[in-house]
Amino acid sequence: MRVGAPRLCFLPALLGACVAFACSGPDTREVRRVRIGSLDKTIEFHYGEGDAIHDVGWLEERRQAQLATADALDAFHGFGFTDRQPESGITFRQRYVPCAGKRYKAAHYDHGSGVAVADVDGDGLYDLYFVNQVGGNGLWRNLGGGRFEDVTDRAGVALADTVNVTASFADVDNDGDPDLYVTTVRHGNHLFRNDGGGRFTDVTEPAGLTHAGHSSAALFFDYDRDGMLDLYLTDVGVYTTEEQAPVDGKGSPLYWVARDDAFTGHLFSERRDSNILYRNLGGGRFEDVTDDVGLSDDRWTGDAAPIDLNRDGWTDLYVLNMQGNDEYYENQQGTRFVSRRAEVFPKTPWGTMGIKVLDFDNDGNMDIFLTDMHSDMSQVVEPSREKQKSEMKFEESLLQTGGMSIFGNAFFRGKADGTFEEVSDRVNAENYWPWGLSVGDLNADGYEDAFVASSMNYPFRYGVNTLLLNDGGERFVDSEFILGVEPRRDGKTATPWFGWDCAEDRPSGFSKQIMEKLCAEGGVFEVWGARGTRSSVIFDLDDDGDLDIVTNEFGTEPMVLTSDLAERRPIRFLKVKLVGSRSNRDGLGARVTVTTPEAAYTRVLDGQSGYLSHSVYPLYFGLDDAEAIERVEVVWPSGEKQVVSSGIPINDVLEIAEP
Amino acid sequence: MRGVLRCLPILSLLSWGACVADPEPWEPVESLAVEVEGRDFHWSYRFPGRDGRLGTPDDLRASGPLHLPVGADIELRLTSRDFVYQLELPHLGLKEIAIPERTFAMQFSTDREGRFELRGDEFCGLPHESLITELVIESQDEFHRWLDDAERAS
């Protein structure tokens, strides 16, 4: 693109450097597109125009190889996903702080933002809430038919002046509507109470939830079984300095600039932030009971999951560590949490980002799928090695786990005796640069499938999102190309990341070396980075009976991956919506088993919808070819066991109220 | 500083003399501690000066290839001024991190002369060319001459 005088005024916006250009007089400087991030062991610059800059040679090879495996796949795969973001009306775009862009540092800002789902206005359709670092979050009301409208301002949940991380929907006051909790990076977290019509009031202060830290995921569960949802808030650790800078490079609002050495923060005790357990006292108030129940934990945690691992009716906690060993805390009747990792999970992934509890093989024993991103950072990973564990290059001085780490994703298969077996390689759970995962029965065959949100952006190479079809509870099968999730719409693997004028911009941080090399001959550049997903949610967005996938990307618009399963074959399913009474109203923590003449399917309602996200939506049971459902059994958090054995519909929602 | 003083009469207005120290020969090095610092995507080194102790005013500073004497027990003390780096000596199978506010040690013996690869990464999985240089293990005499050069340059 050659720039002439008539177009000059557009350049400052493009380049983010107003001082670089005067809006008068001719300028014939050429803006060169350059993509940063290659497979090579040295940083290379890929110049291109138009579609050429999207080209990733290995992607087509991967596609062909995967398509060749489709015939051998037993699980139903005669359907696909189409990214209908343009048709959905959703125009939200995730924007990142300069430390993840022009001033890139290897810090935790690039972990991105979540996306959560709930029916905020009670119209029976599930709405989307996208989290953003810059420019505010977005609440998109589901209009039906796959269409959405922006109701952010009306709802009062934009948080436009804060760097936001995660979103958690939950009915914290048991009044029948989903409330919302949003975490931020040092700007203070927020609790919003829903009025039932989708309008929210910030009740953070009276709730006592004003904590400001390097917060990440927040999960709601009822640890003391008093019928009110408690809150477990994870904090990563101190990865920022005391310097503040504008989020958009100029003006305000401000964000906290990342440390150059953020990645080794776990080696410094003074940079640790403790996770917090807040007990719900009722009346809209919460109390920090972390120390009281023995849950002081200063791991570098981005997420956690509730799981009644020992099946004693009290929800335990699996706490992730993105730079070290995870932890498992056993809940001792709501009074104490006691570490049991050494006995139950002696080895855990070193860089755990995401977690999902599921029953992979329908044996009634819950399994745990963990994704490990940081282990993929220790070296350049060739596409041919993506399905293997990391050849860990970090030293023990950094790892600090005494050899008790798994360097890659882990899949802990639950056994009948209450123990777990790590089978990630056997079930094909490994992938490259994963963040977190969402689980759902995408082909409605009764087995839970997984979408692993993956890929880093500038200055790293592109990686595919991983869609794993569950092949009869035996193994996952890579299916992202088979089902049309990859390649992305229009084949896009890269996107403009920032502008750079070698005459004016002053490099700093990680970008310094890249830009100094790039600017050896001067010039003006539009720097492109790889696309990458961060968070995802699987739900039936268009109410057609099959499950769809919506993502929150890093730096671009979301993907609205709409399934055509219901059009391609007759499907059978049941959605189960729980209404607690003695238990919390959402029924979070309930264990539900649907039994057909052929099989039994168990799901636990934990709200864990994807990386950095917590949602309120019905449990979805694919029923394969079942003609009828014999019974639905619910074990409520209160301990109440309820069996429904008549009036159970097929292909509809079954609402079960706790007696 | 120990050394032999050689006084040179210099004719000047005040008939002052100038005294120049003739440095004492370096002692053979049996053990050596060197501070290696990552900064701005480059390695720099600090060697003990003639007092034989690291961390004193006569320390010698260098950059580029890392020179070490053969037949010595070496301790590299790794640190960083800014980012998180990793230093690797592939021929010895050794690597260690260099981070701000902490020192990590890498110990080995130099049992043969030669030029070997010294690799470095900024800790993000991406190599940086400016962190890749050489480890030069040389005779004691050659190392001493290199120290002399470093001393003159300091």
JSON list of N, CA, C and O in Angstrom, two decimals, chain A residues 124 126 543 573-578 618-619 647-656:
[
{"chain": "A", "resi": 124, "resn": "GLY", "atom": "N", "xyz": [-35.74, -17.26, 28.25]},
{"chain": "A", "resi": 124, "resn": "GLY", "atom": "CA", "xyz": [-35.53, -18.63, 27.80]},
{"chain": "A", "resi": 124, "resn": "GLY", "atom": "C", "xyz": [-34.41, -18.80, 26.80]},
{"chain": "A", "resi": 124, "resn": "GLY", "atom": "O", "xyz": [-34.10, -19.93, 26.40]},
{"chain": "A", "resi": 126, "resn": "TYR", "atom": "N", "xyz": [-30.32, -17.99, 25.83]},
{"chain": "A", "resi": 126, "resn": "TYR", "atom": "CA", "xyz": [-29.08, -17.81, 26.58]},
{"chain": "A", "resi": 126, "resn": "TYR", "atom": "C", "xyz": [-28.21, -16.74, 25.93]},
{"chain": "A", "resi": 126, "resn": "TYR", "atom": "O", "xyz": [-27.91, -16.79, 24.73]},
{"chain": "A", "resi": 543, "resn": "ASP", "atom": "N", "xyz": [-31.06, -22.73, 19.77]},
{"chain": "A", "resi": 543, "resn": "ASP", "atom": "CA", "xyz": [-32.17, -23.53, 20.30]},
{"chain": "A", "resi": 543, "resn": "ASP", "atom": "C", "xyz": [-32.71, -24.53, 19.27]},
{"chain": "A", "resi": 543, "resn": "ASP", "atom": "O", "xyz": [-33.91, -24.79, 19.22]},
{"chain": "A", "resi": 573, "resn": "PHE", "atom": "N", "xyz": [-31.98, -35.79, 22.48]},
{"chain": "A", "resi": 573, "resn": "PHE", "atom": "CA", "xyz": [-31.27, -35.13, 23.58]},
{"chain": "A", "resi": 573, "resn": "PHE", "atom": "C", "xyz": [-32.23, -34.78, 24.68]},
{"chain": "A", "resi": 573, "resn": "PHE", "atom": "O", "xyz": [-33.47, -34.81, 24.50]},
{"chain": "A", "resi": 574, "resn": "LEU", "atom": "N", "xyz": [-31.69, -34.45, 25.83]},
{"chain": "A", "resi": 574, "resn": "LEU", "atom": "CA", "xyz": [-32.47, -33.92, 26.95]},
{"chain": "A", "resi": 574, "resn": "LEU", "atom": "C", "xyz": [-31.66, -32.81, 27.59]},
{"chain": "A", "resi": 574, "resn": "LEU", "atom": "O", "xyz": [-30.46, -32.98, 27.85]},
{"chain": "A", "resi": 575, "resn": "LYS", "atom": "N", "xyz": [-32.30, -31.68, 27.82]},
{"chain": "A", "resi": 575, "resn": "LYS", "atom": "CA", "xyz": [-31.67, -30.61, 28.59]},
{"chain": "A", "resi": 575, "resn": "LYS", "atom": "C", "xyz": [-32.29, -30.63, 29.98]},
{"chain": "A", "resi": 575, "resn": "LYS", "atom": "O", "xyz": [-33.52, -30.66, 30.10]},
{"chain": "A", "resi": 576, "resn": "VAL", "atom": "N", "xyz": [-31.46, -30.58, 30.97]},
{"chain": "A", "resi": 576, "resn": "VAL", "atom": "CA", "xyz": [-31.95, -30.63, 32.35]},
{"chain": "A", "resi": 576, "resn": "VAL", "atom": "C", "xyz": [-31.63, -29.31, 33.04]},
{"chain": "A", "resi": 576, "resn": "VAL", "atom": "O", "xyz": [-30.46, -28.92, 33.15]},
{"chain": "A", "resi": 577, "resn": "LYS", "atom": "N", "xyz": [-32.70, -28.64, 33.46]},
{"chain": "A", "resi": 577, "resn": "LYS", "atom": "CA", "xyz": [-32.54, -27.39, 34.20]},
{"chain": "A", "resi": 577, "resn": "LYS", "atom": "C", "xyz": [-32.93, -27.65, 35.65]},
{"chain": "A", "resi": 577, "resn": "LYS", "atom": "O", "xyz": [-34.01, -28.17, 35.93]},
{"chain": "A", "resi": 578, "resn": "LEU", "atom": "N", "xyz": [-32.06, -27.29, 36.55]},
{"chain": "A", "resi": 578, "resn": "LEU", "atom": "CA", "xyz": [-32.29, -27.56, 37.98]},
{"chain": "A", "resi": 578, "resn": "LEU", "atom": "C", "xyz": [-32.72, -26.29, 38.70]},
{"chain": "A", "resi": 578, "resn": "LEU", "atom": "O", "xyz": [-32.22, -25.19, 38.41]},
{"chain": "A", "resi": 618, "resn": "PRO", "atom": "N", "xyz": [-28.51, -25.08, 31.11]},
{"chain": "A", "resi": 618, "resn": "PRO", "atom": "CA", "xyz": [-28.92, -26.45, 31.45]},
{"chain": "A", "resi": 618, "resn": "PRO", "atom": "C", "xyz": [-27.84, -27.46, 31.10]},
{"chain": "A", "resi": 618, "resn": "PRO", "atom": "O", "xyz": [-27.00, -27.24, 30.23]},
{"chain": "A", "resi": 619, "resn": "LEU", "atom": "N", "xyz": [-27.88, -28.56, 31.81]},
{"chain": "A", "resi": 619, "resn": "LEU", "atom": "CA", "xyz": [-27.04, -29.69, 31.41]},
{"chain": "A", "resi": 619, "resn": "LEU", "atom": "C", "xyz": [-27.61, -30.30, 30.13]},
{"chain": "A", "resi": 619, "resn": "LEU", "atom": "O", "xyz": [-28.83, -30.41, 29.96]},
{"chain": "A", "resi": 647, "resn": "GLY", "atom": "N", "xyz": [-42.93, -38.72, 32.65]},
{"chain": "A", "resi": 647, "resn": "GLY", "atom": "CA", "xyz": [-43.06, -37.39, 32.07]},
{"chain": "A", "resi": 647, "resn": "GLY", "atom": "C", "xyz": [-41.76, -36.79, 31.60]},
{"chain": "A", "resi": 647, "resn": "GLY", "atom": "O", "xyz": [-41.61, -35.56, 31.57]},
{"chain": "A", "resi": 648, "resn": "ILE", "atom": "N", "xyz": [-40.83, -37.65, 31.26]},
{"chain": "A", "resi": 648, "resn": "ILE", "atom": "CA", "xyz": [-39.53, -37.14, 30.80]},
{"chain": "A", "resi": 648, "resn": "ILE", "atom": "C", "xyz": [-39.57, -36.98, 29.29]},
{"chain": "A", "resi": 648, "resn": "ILE", "atom": "O", "xyz": [-39.76, -37.96, 28.56]},
{"chain": "A", "resi": 649, "resn": "PRO", "atom": "N", "xyz": [-39.44, -35.79, 28.81]},
{"chain": "A", "resi": 649, "resn": "PRO", "atom": "CA", "xyz": [-39.53, -35.59, 27.37]},
{"chain": "A", "resi": 649, "resn": "PRO", "atom": "C", "xyz": [-38.22, -35.94, 26.66]},
{"chain": "A", "resi": 649, "resn": "PRO", "atom": "O", "xyz": [-37.17, -36.05, 27.29]},
{"chain": "A", "resi": 650, "resn": "ILE", "atom": "N", "xyz": [-38.31, -36.15, 25.37]},
{"chain": "A", "resi": 650, "resn": "ILE", "atom": "CA", "xyz": [-37.13, -36.27, 24.52]},
{"chain": "A", "resi": 650, "resn": "ILE", "atom": "C", "xyz": [-37.06, -34.99, 23.69]},
{"chain": "A", "resi": 650, "resn": "ILE", "atom": "O", "xyz": [-38.09, -34.45, 23.29]},
{"chain": "A", "resi": 651, "resn": "ASN", "atom": "N", "xyz": [-35.85, -34.52, 23.46]},
{"chain": "A", "resi": 651, "resn": "ASN", "atom": "CA", "xyz": [-35.63, -33.31, 22.67]},
{"chain": "A", "resi": 651, "resn": "ASN", "atom": "C", "xyz": [-36.33, -32.08, 23.27]},
{"chain": "A", "resi": 651, "resn": "ASN", "atom": "O", "xyz": [-36.96, -31.29, 22.57]},
{"chain": "A", "resi": 652, "resn": "ASP", "atom": "N", "xyz": [-36.21, -31.97, 24.56]},
{"chain": "A", "resi": 652, "resn": "ASP", "atom": "CA", "xyz": [-36.82, -30.80, 25.22]},
{"chain": "A", "resi": 652, "resn": "ASP", "atom": "C", "xyz": [-36.07, -30.54, 26.53]},
{"chain": "A", "resi": 652, "resn": "ASP", "atom": "O", "xyz": [-35.12, -31.25, 26.87]},
{"chain": "A", "resi": 653, "resn": "VAL", "atom": "N", "xyz": [-36.55, -29.53, 27.24]},
{"chain": "A", "resi": 653, "resn": "VAL", "atom": "CA", "xyz": [-35.96, -29.18, 28.52]},
{"chain": "A", "resi": 653, "resn": "VAL", "atom": "C", "xyz": [-36.78, -29.79, 29.64]},
{"chain": "A", "resi": 653, "resn": "VAL", "atom": "O", "xyz": [-38.01, -29.67, 29.65]},
{"chain": "A", "resi": 654, "resn": "LEU", "atom": "N", "xyz": [-36.11, -30.46, 30.54]},
{"chain": "A", "resi": 654, "resn": "LEU", "atom": "CA", "xyz": [-36.77, -30.99, 31.74]},
{"chain": "A", "resi": 654, "resn": "LEU", "atom": "C", "xyz": [-36.33, -30.14, 32.93]},
{"chain": "A", "resi": 654, "resn": "LEU", "atom": "O", "xyz": [-35.14, -30.11, 33.26]},
{"chain": "A", "resi": 655, "resn": "GLU", "atom": "N", "xyz": [-37.27, -29.44, 33.51]},
{"chain": "A", "resi": 655, "resn": "GLU", "atom": "CA", "xyz": [-36.95, -28.65, 34.69]},
{"chain": "A", "resi": 655, "resn": "GLU", "atom": "C", "xyz": [-37.25, -29.47, 35.94]},
{"chain": "A", "resi": 655, "resn": "GLU", "atom": "O", "xyz": [-38.37, -29.96, 36.09]},
{"chain": "A", "resi": 656, "resn": "ILE", "atom": "N", "xyz": [-36.26, -29.61, 36.77]},
{"chain": "A", "resi": 656, "resn": "ILE", "atom": "CA", "xyz": [-36.43, -30.40, 37.99]},
{"chain": "A", "resi": 656, "resn": "ILE", "atom": "C", "xyz": [-36.23, -29.47, 39.19]},
{"chain": "A", "resi": 656, "resn": "ILE", "atom": "O", "xyz": [-35.17, -28.87, 39.35]}
]
